[in-house]
Structures are given as C-alpha cells and as structure tokens.
Coordinates of C-alpha atoms in Angstrom, one line a residue:
Chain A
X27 CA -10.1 -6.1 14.8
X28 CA -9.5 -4.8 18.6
X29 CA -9.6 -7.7 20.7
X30 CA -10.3 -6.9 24.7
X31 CA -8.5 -7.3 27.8
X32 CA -4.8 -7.4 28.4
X33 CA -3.9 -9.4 24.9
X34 CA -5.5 -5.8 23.7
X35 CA -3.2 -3.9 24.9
X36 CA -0.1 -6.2 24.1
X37 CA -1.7 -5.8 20.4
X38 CA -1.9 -2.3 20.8
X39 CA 1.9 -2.0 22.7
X40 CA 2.9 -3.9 19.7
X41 CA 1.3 -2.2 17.1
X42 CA 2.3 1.6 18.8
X43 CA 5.9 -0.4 18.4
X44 CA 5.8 -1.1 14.7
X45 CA 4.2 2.3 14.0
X46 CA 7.5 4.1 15.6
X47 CA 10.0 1.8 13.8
X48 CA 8.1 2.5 10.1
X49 CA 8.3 5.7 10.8
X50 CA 12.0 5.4 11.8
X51 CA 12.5 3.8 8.4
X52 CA 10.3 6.3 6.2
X53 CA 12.5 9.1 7.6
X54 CA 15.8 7.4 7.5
X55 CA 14.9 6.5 3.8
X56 CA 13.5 10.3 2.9
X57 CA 17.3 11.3 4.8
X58 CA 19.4 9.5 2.5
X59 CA 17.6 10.5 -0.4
X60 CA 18.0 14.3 0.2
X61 CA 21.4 13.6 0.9
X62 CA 21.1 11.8 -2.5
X63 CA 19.5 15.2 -4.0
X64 CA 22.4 17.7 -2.4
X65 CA 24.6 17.9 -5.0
X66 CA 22.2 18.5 -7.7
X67 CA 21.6 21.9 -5.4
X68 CA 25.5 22.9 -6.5
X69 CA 24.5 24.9 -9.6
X70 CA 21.1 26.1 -8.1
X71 CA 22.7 27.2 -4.5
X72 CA 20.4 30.5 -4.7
X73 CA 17.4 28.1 -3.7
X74 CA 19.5 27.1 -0.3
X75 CA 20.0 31.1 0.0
X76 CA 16.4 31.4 0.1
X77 CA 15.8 29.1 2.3
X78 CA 18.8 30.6 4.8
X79 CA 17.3 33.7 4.5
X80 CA 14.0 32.0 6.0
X81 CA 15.3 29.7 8.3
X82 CA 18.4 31.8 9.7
X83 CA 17.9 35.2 8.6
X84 CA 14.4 35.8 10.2
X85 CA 15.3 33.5 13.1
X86 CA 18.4 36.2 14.4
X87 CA 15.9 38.5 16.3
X88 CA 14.9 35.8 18.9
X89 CA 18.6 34.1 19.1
X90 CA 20.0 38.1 19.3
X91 CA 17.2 38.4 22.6
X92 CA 17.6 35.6 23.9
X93 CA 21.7 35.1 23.7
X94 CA 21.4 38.5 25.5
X95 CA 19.2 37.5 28.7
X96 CA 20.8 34.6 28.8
X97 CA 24.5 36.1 28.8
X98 CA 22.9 38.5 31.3
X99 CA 21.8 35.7 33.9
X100 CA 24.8 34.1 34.0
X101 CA 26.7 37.1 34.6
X102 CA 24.8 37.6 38.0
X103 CA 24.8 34.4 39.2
X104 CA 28.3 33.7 37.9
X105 CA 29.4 37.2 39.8
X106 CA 27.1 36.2 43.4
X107 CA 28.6 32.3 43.3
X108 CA 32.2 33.1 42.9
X109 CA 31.9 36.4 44.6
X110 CA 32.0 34.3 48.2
X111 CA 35.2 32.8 47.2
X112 CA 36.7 35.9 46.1
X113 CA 36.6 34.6 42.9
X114 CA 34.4 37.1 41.0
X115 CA 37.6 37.9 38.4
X116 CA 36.8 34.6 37.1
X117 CA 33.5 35.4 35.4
X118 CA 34.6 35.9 32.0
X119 CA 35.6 32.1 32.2
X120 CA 32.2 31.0 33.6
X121 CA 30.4 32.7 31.1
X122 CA 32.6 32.3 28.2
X123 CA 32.4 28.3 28.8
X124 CA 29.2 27.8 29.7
X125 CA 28.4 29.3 26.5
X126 CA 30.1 27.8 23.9
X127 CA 30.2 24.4 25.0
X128 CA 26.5 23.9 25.9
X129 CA 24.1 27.0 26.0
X130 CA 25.1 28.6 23.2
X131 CA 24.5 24.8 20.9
X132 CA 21.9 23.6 22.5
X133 CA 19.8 27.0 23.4
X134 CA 20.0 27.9 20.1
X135 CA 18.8 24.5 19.0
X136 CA 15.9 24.6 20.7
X137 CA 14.8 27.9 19.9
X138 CA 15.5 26.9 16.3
X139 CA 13.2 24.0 16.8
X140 CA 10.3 26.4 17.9
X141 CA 10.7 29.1 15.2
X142 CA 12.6 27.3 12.4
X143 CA 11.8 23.7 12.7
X144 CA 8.5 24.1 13.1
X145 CA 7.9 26.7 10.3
X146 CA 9.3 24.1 8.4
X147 CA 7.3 21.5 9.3
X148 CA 4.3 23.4 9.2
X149 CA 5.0 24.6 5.3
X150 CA 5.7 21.4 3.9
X151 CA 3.1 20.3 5.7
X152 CA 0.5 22.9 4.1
X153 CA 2.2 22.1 0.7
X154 CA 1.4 18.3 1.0
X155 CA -2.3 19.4 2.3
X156 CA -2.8 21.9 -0.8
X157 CA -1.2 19.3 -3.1
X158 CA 1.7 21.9 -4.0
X159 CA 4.2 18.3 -4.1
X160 CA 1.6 16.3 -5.4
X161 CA 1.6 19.1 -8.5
X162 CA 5.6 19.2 -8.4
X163 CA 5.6 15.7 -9.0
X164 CA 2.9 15.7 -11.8
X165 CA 4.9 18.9 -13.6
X166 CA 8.2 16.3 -13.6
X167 CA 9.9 18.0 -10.5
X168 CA 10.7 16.3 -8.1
X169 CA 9.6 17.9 -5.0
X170 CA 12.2 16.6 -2.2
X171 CA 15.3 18.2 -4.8
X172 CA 13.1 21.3 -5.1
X173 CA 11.9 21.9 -1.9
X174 CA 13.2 19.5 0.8
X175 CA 16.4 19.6 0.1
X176 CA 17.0 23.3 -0.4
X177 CA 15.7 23.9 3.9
X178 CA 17.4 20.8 4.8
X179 CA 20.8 22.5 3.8
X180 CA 19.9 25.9 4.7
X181 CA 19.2 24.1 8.4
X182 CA 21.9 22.2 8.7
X183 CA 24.1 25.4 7.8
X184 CA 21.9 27.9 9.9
X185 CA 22.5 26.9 13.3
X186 CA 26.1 26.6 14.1
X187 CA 26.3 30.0 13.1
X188 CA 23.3 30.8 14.9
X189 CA 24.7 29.5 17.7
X190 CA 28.3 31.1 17.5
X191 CA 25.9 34.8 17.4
X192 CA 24.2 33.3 20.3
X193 CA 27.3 32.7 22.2
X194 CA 29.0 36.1 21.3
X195 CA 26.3 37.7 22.3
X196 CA 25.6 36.0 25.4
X197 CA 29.5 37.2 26.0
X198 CA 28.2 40.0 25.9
X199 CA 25.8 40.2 28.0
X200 CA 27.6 38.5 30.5
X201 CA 29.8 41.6 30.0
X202 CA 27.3 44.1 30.2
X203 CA 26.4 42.9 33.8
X204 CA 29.3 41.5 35.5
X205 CA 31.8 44.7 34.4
X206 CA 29.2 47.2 34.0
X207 CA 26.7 47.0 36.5
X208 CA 28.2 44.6 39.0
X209 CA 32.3 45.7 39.0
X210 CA 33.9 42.9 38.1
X211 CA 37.6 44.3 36.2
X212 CA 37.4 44.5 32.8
X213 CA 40.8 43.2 32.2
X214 CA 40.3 40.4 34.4
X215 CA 37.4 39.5 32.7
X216 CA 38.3 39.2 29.4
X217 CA 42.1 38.3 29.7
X218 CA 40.6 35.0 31.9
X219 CA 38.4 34.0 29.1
X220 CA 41.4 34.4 27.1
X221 CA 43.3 32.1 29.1
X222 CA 41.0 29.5 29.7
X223 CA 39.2 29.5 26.6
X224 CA 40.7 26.4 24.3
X225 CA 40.4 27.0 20.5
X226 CA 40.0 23.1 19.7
X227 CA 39.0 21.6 23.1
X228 CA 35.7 24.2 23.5
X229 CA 35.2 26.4 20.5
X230 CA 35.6 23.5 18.0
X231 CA 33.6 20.8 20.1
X232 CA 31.2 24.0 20.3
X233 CA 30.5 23.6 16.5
X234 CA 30.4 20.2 16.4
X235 CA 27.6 20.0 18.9
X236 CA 25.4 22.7 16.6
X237 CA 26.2 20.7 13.6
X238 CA 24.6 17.6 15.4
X239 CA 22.1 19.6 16.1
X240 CA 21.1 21.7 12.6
X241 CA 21.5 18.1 11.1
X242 CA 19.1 16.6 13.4
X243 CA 16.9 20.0 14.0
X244 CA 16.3 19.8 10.0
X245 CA 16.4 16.1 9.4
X246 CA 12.8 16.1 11.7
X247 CA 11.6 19.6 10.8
X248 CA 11.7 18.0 7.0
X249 CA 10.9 15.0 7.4
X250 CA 7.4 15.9 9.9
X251 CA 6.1 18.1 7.5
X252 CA 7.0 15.8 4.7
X253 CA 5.0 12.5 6.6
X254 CA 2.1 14.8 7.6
X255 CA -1.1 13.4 7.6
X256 CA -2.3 15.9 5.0
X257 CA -4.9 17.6 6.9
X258 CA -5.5 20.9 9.0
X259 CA -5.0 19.0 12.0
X260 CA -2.2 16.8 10.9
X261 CA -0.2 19.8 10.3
X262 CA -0.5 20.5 13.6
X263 CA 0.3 17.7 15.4
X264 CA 3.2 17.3 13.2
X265 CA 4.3 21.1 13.8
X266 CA 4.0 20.0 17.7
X267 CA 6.2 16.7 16.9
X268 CA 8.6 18.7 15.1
X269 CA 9.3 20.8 18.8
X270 CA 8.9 17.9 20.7
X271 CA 11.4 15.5 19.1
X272 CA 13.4 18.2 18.1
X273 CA 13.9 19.2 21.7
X274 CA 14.6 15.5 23.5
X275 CA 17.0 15.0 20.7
X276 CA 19.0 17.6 20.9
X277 CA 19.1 17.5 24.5
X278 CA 20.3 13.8 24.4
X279 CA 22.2 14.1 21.9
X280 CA 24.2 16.5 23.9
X281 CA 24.6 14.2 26.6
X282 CA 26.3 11.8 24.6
X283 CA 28.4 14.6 22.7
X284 CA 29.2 16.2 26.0
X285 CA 30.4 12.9 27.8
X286 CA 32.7 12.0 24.7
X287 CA 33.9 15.2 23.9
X288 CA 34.8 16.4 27.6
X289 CA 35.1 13.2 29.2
X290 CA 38.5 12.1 31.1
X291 CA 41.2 11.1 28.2
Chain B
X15 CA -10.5 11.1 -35.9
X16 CA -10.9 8.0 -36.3
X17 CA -10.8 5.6 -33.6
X18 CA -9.2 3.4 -35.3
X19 CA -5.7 5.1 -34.6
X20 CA -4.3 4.1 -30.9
X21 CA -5.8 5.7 -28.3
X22 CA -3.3 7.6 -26.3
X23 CA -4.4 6.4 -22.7
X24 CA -5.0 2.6 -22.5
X25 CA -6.2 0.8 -19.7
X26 CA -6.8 -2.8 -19.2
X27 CA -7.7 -4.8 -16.4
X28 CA -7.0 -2.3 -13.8
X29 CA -7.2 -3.4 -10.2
X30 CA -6.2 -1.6 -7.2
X31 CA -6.9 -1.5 -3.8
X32 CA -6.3 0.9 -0.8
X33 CA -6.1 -1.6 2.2
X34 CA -8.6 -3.6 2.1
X35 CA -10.9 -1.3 -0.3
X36 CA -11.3 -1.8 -3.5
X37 CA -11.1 1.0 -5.5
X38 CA -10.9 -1.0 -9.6
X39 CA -11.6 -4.3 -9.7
X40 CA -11.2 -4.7 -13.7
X41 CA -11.4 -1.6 -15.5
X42 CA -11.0 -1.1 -19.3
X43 CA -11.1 2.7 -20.6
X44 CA -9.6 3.9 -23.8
X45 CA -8.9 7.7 -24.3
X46 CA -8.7 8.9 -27.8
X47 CA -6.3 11.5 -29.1
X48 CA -7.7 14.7 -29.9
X49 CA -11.1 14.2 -27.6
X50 CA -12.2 15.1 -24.8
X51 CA -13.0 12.4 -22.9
X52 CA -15.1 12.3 -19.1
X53 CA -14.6 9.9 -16.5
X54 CA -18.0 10.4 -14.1
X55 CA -19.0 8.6 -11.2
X56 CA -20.4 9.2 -7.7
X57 CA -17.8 10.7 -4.7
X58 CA -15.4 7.8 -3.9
X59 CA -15.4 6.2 -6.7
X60 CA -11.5 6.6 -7.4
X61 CA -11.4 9.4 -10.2
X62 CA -8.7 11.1 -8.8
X63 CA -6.7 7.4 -8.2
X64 CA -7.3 7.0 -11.5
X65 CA -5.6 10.5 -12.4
X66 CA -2.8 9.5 -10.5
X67 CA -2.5 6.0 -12.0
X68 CA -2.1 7.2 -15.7
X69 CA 0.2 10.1 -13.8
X70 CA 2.0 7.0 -12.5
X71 CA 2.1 8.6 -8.6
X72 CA 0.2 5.6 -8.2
X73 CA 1.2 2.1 -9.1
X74 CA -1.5 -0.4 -10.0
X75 CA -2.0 -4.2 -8.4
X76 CA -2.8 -5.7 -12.1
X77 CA -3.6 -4.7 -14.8
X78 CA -2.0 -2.2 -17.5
X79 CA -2.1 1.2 -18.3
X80 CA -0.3 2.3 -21.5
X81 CA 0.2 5.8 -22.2
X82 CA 1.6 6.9 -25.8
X83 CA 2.7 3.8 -26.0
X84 CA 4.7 3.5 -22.7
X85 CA 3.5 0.6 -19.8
X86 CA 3.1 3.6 -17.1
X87 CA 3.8 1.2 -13.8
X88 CA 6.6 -0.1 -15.4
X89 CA 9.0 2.9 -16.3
X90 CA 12.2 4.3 -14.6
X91 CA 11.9 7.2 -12.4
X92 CA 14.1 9.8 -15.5
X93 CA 11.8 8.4 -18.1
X94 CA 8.3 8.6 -15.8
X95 CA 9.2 12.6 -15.5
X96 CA 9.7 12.9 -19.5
X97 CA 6.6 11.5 -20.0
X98 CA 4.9 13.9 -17.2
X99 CA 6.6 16.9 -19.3
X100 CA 4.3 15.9 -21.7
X101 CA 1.3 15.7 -19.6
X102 CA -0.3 18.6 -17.5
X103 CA -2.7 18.1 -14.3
X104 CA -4.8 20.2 -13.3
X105 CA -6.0 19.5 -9.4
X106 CA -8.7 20.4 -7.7
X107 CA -7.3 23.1 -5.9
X108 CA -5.1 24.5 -8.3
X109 CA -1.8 23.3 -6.5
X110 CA -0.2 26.7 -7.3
X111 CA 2.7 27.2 -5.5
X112 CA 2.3 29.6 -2.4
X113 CA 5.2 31.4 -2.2
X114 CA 5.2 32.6 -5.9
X115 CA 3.5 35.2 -7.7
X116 CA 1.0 34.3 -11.1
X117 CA 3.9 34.8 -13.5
X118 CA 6.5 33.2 -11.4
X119 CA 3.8 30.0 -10.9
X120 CA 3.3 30.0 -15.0
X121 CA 6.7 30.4 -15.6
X122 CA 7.8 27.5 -13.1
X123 CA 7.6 24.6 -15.4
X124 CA 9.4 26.5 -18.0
X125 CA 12.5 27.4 -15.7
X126 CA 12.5 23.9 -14.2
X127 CA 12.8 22.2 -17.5
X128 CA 14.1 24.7 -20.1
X129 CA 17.4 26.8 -20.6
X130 CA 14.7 29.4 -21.8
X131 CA 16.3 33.1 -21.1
X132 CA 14.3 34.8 -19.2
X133 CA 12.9 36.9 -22.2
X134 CA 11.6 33.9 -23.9
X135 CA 10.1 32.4 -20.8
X136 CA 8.6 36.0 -20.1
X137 CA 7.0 36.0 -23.8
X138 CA 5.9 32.3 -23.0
X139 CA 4.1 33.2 -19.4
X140 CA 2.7 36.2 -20.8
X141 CA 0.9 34.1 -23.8
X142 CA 0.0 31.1 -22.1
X143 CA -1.5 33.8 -19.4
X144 CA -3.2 35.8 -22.5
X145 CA -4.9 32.2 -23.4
X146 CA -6.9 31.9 -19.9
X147 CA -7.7 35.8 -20.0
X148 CA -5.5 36.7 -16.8
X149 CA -2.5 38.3 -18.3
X150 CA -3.3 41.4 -16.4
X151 CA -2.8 39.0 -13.1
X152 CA 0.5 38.1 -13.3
X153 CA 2.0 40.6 -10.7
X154 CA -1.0 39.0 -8.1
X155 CA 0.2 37.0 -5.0
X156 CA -2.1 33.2 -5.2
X157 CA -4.2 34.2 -1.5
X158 CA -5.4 37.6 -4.0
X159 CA -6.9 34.6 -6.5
X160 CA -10.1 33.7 -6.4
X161 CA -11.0 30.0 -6.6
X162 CA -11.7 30.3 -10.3
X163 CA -9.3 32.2 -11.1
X164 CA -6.6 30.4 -9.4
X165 CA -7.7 27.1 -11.2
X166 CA -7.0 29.3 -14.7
X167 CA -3.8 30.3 -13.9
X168 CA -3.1 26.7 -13.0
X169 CA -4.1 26.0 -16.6
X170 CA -1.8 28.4 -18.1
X171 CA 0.5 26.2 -15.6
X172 CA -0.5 23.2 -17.0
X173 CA -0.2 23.9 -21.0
X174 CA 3.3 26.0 -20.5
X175 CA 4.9 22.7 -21.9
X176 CA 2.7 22.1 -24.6
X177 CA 1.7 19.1 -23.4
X178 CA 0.1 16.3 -25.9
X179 CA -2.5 15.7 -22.8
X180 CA -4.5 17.6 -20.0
X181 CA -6.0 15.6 -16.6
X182 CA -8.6 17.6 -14.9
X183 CA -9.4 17.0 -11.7
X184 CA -12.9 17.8 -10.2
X185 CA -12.9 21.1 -12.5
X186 CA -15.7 22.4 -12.2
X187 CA -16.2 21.7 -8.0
X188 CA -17.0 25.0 -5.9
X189 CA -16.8 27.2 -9.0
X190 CA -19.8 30.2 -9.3
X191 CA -21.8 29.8 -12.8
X192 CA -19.5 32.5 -14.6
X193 CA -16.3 31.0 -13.9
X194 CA -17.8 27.7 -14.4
X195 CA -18.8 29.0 -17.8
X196 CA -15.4 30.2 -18.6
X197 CA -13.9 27.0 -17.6
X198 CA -16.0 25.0 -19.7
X199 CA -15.4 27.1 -22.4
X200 CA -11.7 27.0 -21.9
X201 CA -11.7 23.5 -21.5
X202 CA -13.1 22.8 -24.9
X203 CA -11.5 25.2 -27.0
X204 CA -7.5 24.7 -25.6
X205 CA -8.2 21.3 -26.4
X206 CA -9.2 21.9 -30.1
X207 CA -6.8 25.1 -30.8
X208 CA -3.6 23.1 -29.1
X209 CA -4.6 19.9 -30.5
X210 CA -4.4 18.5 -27.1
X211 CA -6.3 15.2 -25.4
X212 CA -7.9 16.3 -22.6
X213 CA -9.3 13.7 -19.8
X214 CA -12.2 15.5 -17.2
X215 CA -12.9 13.3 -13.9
X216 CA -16.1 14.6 -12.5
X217 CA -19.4 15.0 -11.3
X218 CA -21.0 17.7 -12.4
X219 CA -22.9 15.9 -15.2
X220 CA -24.1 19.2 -16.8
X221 CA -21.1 20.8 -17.4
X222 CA -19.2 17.8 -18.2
X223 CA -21.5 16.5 -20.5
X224 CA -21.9 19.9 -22.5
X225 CA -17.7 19.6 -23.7
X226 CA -17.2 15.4 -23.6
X227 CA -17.2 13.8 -26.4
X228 CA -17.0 10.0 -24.8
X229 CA -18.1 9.3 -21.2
X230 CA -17.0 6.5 -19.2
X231 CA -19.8 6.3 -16.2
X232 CA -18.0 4.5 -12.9
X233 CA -19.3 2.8 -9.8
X234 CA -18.0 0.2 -7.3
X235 CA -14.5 -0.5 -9.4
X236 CA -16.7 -1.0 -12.5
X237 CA -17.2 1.2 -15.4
X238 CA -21.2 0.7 -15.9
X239 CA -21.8 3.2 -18.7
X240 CA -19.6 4.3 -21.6
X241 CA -20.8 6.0 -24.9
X242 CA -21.0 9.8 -26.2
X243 CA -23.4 11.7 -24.6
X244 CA -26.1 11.2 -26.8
X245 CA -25.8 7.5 -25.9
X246 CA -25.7 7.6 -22.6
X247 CA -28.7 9.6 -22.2
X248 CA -30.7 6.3 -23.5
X249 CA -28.4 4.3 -21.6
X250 CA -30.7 1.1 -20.4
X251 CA -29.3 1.0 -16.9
X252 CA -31.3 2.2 -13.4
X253 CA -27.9 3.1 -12.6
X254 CA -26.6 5.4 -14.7
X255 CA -30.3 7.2 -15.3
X256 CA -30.2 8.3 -11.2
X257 CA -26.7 9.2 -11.4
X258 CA -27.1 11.8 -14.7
X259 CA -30.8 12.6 -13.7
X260 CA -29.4 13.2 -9.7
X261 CA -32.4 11.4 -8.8
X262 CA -32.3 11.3 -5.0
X263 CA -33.3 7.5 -4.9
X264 CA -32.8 4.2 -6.8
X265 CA -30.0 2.1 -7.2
X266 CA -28.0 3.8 -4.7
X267 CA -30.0 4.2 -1.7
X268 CA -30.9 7.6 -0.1
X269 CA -29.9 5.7 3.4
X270 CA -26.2 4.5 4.7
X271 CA -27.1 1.0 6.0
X272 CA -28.6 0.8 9.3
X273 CA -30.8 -1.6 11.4
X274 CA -34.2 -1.3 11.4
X275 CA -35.3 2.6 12.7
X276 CA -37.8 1.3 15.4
X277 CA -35.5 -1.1 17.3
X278 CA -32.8 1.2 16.8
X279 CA -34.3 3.7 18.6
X280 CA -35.8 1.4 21.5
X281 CA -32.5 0.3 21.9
X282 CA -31.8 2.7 24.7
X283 CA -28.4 5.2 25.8
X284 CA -25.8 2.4 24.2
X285 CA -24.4 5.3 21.8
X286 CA -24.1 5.2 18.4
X287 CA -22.3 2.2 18.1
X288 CA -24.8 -0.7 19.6
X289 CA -24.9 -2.3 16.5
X290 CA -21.8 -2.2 15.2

C-alpha cells in the first residue's frame, strides 16, 4: 500500500534505502562465492583465456587510441605550462607521472567500464533473459563456475595490463609531440623521466590502483548482468548501471588510494 | 506398466507462493515411469514453477516432492546436480547456449560431466543429433536455427546424458504445424525407444493430448482434472470442458473484472485507474 503525503515519501526514502543495502548484500554474497569458484578454474584456465581474449584482447584498439591522444594532450600542455618557466625539459616527468599514477589506471578503467564492463553486463544479462543459466543449472552446471567466474578473472587480470599499454603509449604520445613536433630535447626528456620516475613509489602504486579497479570494474560488470531483471529493458538499465557505478567507483576509489598511497609519510 | 510400481515424480501437498500469490495451494500429482505424462492448465497457472520445483531451482513452502526416491527440497547442493544429470529440461526457448555452435551445444553436457575423449563425445553428439534428424546441423551457429529447430537440438541436448526423465516446457508454443508434428512425434517415440519418463507442461490441448498418456488438468493452485485422455474428455466439470474445448466463455470469464461498463464510462477523464 502507498500511503500519501510526506509519511509517503519517508516510506519510499526508506524503502529506496533497503532496496540499495539488499542489493549490497546479493552482490557481496554472489562475490565471495565466485571467489569461492576460482580455484576450480585452475585445471580449466582456457575458459579465463577466452574470456581475456574478449574482455582484454578486443578492448586494446580503444585503450591503444585513446592512451595516444591522451599522451598527446599532455604533451602540449605539459610543453606551453612549463615552457614559461623555462622548464619545458621537464616534460618527460609530467607526462610520465601523470600517467602511471592516475590516467593511465583510472582512464583505462573507465573505458573498460564502457566497452568491457558493460559487454559483460549486457551478456549475462541476455543469458539470464534467454534462460542460458537457468538451462546451466538444470544440465548440473553450475553457471557462476562456468560463466561468471571465468570473466570475473579475465577482468580482474585485464586491466592493470591494460593500463600499463595505456600508460606506455600515452609515453609515447607525449613523446611524439613534445620532442617531435614541439622541440623539447630528446635526452632531456627521457633521462628526466628516468630520474624522477620511482619503481615502487609510482609504477607499483600504479598497479595497485588498476588492480582495485579490474576487481571492482568486474565485481559490478558480473554481478549487474547477473541481478538483471531478465527482460529487454532490464538489460539495459543494468548495462547503463554497470557504466555508471563502474565509473563513480573507480573514480572514488582513487581518491582514497591516491591520498594513502601519496600522502605525506 | 503397472502403476502399482513407485512413480518416479511424487508430489504431495505442494504449496508455494510468489509474494503474496499463490501459485499451489495443495497439489498431489504422481508421474509414472515409462509414461508420458501432461500437466495442462491455463497461462499463469505455475507449470513452469512446477518444472522448476521437481528441478529443485525452486524450493517449496510445504509440501513434498520426491523424485526417484530423493525429498527434492531437501538435498545438498553436490547431490541436487547428480540427480539433474539424470534429468533433462527442455525450456521454452531452447536455452542453447549462444556462443556455441550445434555440436559444441550437444556436446556441452558431455564435456562438463564426462572424461569422454573427444572421439567418443564426437560419436555421442553426432548420434544423439542423428536421433532429432539435424545431424547435418551441427556446424550451424544457434541465430541460423529456426525456432523448431533450435528446440530439437536442445533435445539432443537434453538426452546426451541418457537421462531416466525429460521436463518439457511449453513445447509446442510458437512452433509452425510441421515442426509441431515433428516434435510431437519425437516426443513420443524418444520416450518409448530410450525408455525414458517424460513430463509435457502445456496448453496446447491437441497436441498434448495426442502423445499423454495421463493428464493432470490445473487451475488456481488446484489440480481440477486428472485421468487419461479418454477420461478427461467425459470429465463432469464446466471447467475442464471450456478449457480442452477453448470455449471462449464459462467458468473463466471472457472479461478481467471491472465495474459496471455504463458508470465506468460516465465516470469522466479520471484515467484508468478511478476505481482502483
């Protein structure tokens, strides 16, 4: 029963409030039972390399493009910022660091969440609409060892290197335009990145931020398509949760990664 | 066979509800091994729940269902999936898996649960395929089925196990008459030549009636008919005489419940919902 008036919309506040945390618990429950289901992929790992194929494989076109432009934009304004300090020798640094600590993770999380994440979503989806799972589960196979499982990993493994090809490339282009086009002394620009460039303190911190991300890109990619209402247009609106969520987590979750990995010892 | 011998599906006093609809409300059906057995009843009526209860995908509020002996709601998980290996389902739409091919889709069940090699499980697919007449399909992609066709290959699907049973869901829905015909005729004779129990749910009353031997008839959570086919026809219930005679009025009304026409349409621009 809807009741009127402003107790209505505490009812409805409260029930929009119950709705997110049941869903919080459906997908932290379908999360630790994939992690539950990934050793049993040991012997069958060419099911993951299936999946990497279609998650990571097909997804290198757009993170090759867009590492490029990207690498290319900061080369420009990198070179016109520091070039009115006289400090244009110091774009390899710029780009080298803006790259691997934060555009390299969390632009190629993001495009993962628009071409990967939400192919996911939108497969799963399709298969719990054409009652593919439903017919898993009724031939004695269970379908989130089968088929969640397999992309879950294949995610989760995906984007750091993703993100390193994102980063190398964005290098790159950086390279390309700063060097090439704009004069900046070859030398000087990689011998700076060199120097400034920490293994541990930025590469490695670099990694950890894409594997937050690949887990938490794939956690909701799986788990939208897996809670789809299973209809044409509840495969859509879960595809479009999928980017959404996928997005404002992995751009908060950087926040938090950034302020305790680079933050004042 | 006689029905003395225990049937293979059991169910007693099933009840389940989905929220606050009740879809059984004290169901007894018995389905005897060897026979083909129908389960008809309007849209709604909870055919395919009651697939997916003796599948045990669904768990019932009271109420038993035994299958070869086993209590269904009450097994494990590992020993649920043994008994599914020896069940097959066939859904509505076929359920074949997209991103296979025919073979690959027959031969599924047998990699999944078999250390097969792969010539074994090739002379398996290519037999099971031979038995629904679309051997020479294997190499097609499932969007180059058509509907009935894709419902055959997920029969060849279904019996690559040799299971002891067969659920069919909705069949015979949206087929033409030739591939209807076929999988009538299919129907029948896999479950005579395999020796298989074979349980139809629904509504085509033609079709279904043609290959049943016993027909459970359901409506509102109740079964309200059950006999062969020859009994049912003389069944003494208004009921069950407009369902299998698709008489367009009786016992179920023609109209959804509504207020009365006139006042409902004097009642002005309030929208469909003035009454409600």
């Amino acid at each position: 029963m809807a009741i009127k008036g402003p107790a209505g919309w505490f009812q409805a506040l409260g029930a929009s409030a119950l709705g997110f945390f049941e869903r919080l618990g459906r997908g932290h429950l379908l999360l630790f039972s994939i992690l539950g289901r990934l050793p049993a992929l040991v012997p069958r790992f060419g099911l993951v390399v299936q999946q990497i194929y279609s998650v990571g494989v097909l997804s290198l076109l757009i993170i090759l493009v867009s590492g490029l432009f990207v690498g290319m934009v900061l080369g420009l304004q990198g070179y016109y910022t520091l070039v009115d300090f006289g400090a244009e020798q110091s774009l390899g640094t710029v780009v080298a660091l803006t790259l691997v600590r934060e555009l390299g993770p969390v632009v190629a999380a993001l495009l993962f969440a628009g071409r990967a994440g939400s192919a996911l979503t939108a497969e799963i989806g399709l298969m719990k609409a054409t009652e593919q799972l439903s017919g898993m589960e009724m031939m004695a196979v269970d379908p989130i060892k089968r088929t969640l499982a397999p992309r879950f990993l294949a995610g989760f493994l995906s984007l750091p290197l993703l993100a390193a090809i994102f980063s190398a490339i964005g290098i790159m282009g950086g390279y390309i335009v700063g060097v090439q086009l704009l004069g900046v002394d070859e030398g000087a620009y990689w011998s700076q990145m060199q120097n400034s460039v920490n293994f541990w303190d930025d590469i490695i911190n670099g990694v950890i931020k894409s594997l937050a991300f690949g887990f938490v890109a794939s956690w909701i990619a799986v788990f939208e398509g897996y809670d789809a209402v299973p209809t044409s247009e509840g495969v859509s609106r879960a595809t479009t949760r999928t980017v959404v969520h996928t997005s404002l987590a992995v751009l908060g979750l950087d926040f938090i990664l950034t302020a305790l990995m680079f933050g004042e010892p | 066979m006689s029905p003395d011998i225990e049937p293979l599906v059991s169910i007693r006093d099933l009840h389940f509800a989905r929220g606050r609809k009740t879809i059984f409300d004290g169901v007894d059906i018995d389905i005897r091994r060897g026979q083909v057995t129908a389960i008809m009843g309007p849209s709604g009526t909870g055919k395919t729940t009651l697939l997916r209860l003796i599948g045990g995908q669904l768990r019932p509020d009271k109420g038993s269902v035994r299958v070869d002996g086993l209590e269904v709601p009450k097994l494990r998980t590992r020993e649920l999936y043994r008994l599914r290996q020896r069940m097959g389902m066939l859904f509505q739409s076929g359920a074949l898996l997209t991103d296979l091919n025919v073979f690959d889709n027959v031969a599924f069940p047998l990699r999944e649960h078999t250390d097969l090699p792969e010539s074994m499980i090739r002379d398996l697919v290519l037999m099971k395929l031979e038995a629904v007449g679309l051997r020479g399909a294997r190499g097609l992609t499932t969007a180059e089925l058509s509907g009935g066709m894709a419902r055959r290959v997920a029969l060849a699907r279904a019996i690559a196990l040799d299971p002891m049973m067969i659920l069919y869901d909705e069949p015979f829905t949206g087929q033409d008459p030739i591939s209807m015909g076929v999988l009538v005729k299919l129907i029948r004779e896999l479950n005579d030549a395999l020796g298989l129990t074979s349980v139809i749910v629904s509504h085509d009353v033609q079709e279904t009636s043609a290959i049943a031997d016993d027909i459970y008839l359901l409506s509102d959570g109740k079964v309200v008919a059950h006999g062969s086919p020859g009994e049912l026809e003389h069944y003494d219930s208004e009921w069950a005489r407009q369902f299998l005679k698709a008489l367009p009025d009786g016992p179920v009304p023609f109209h959804y419940p509504a207020p009365d026409f006139a006042e409902d349409l004097l009642a002005g621009s309030e929208g469909g919902r003035a009454w409600q």
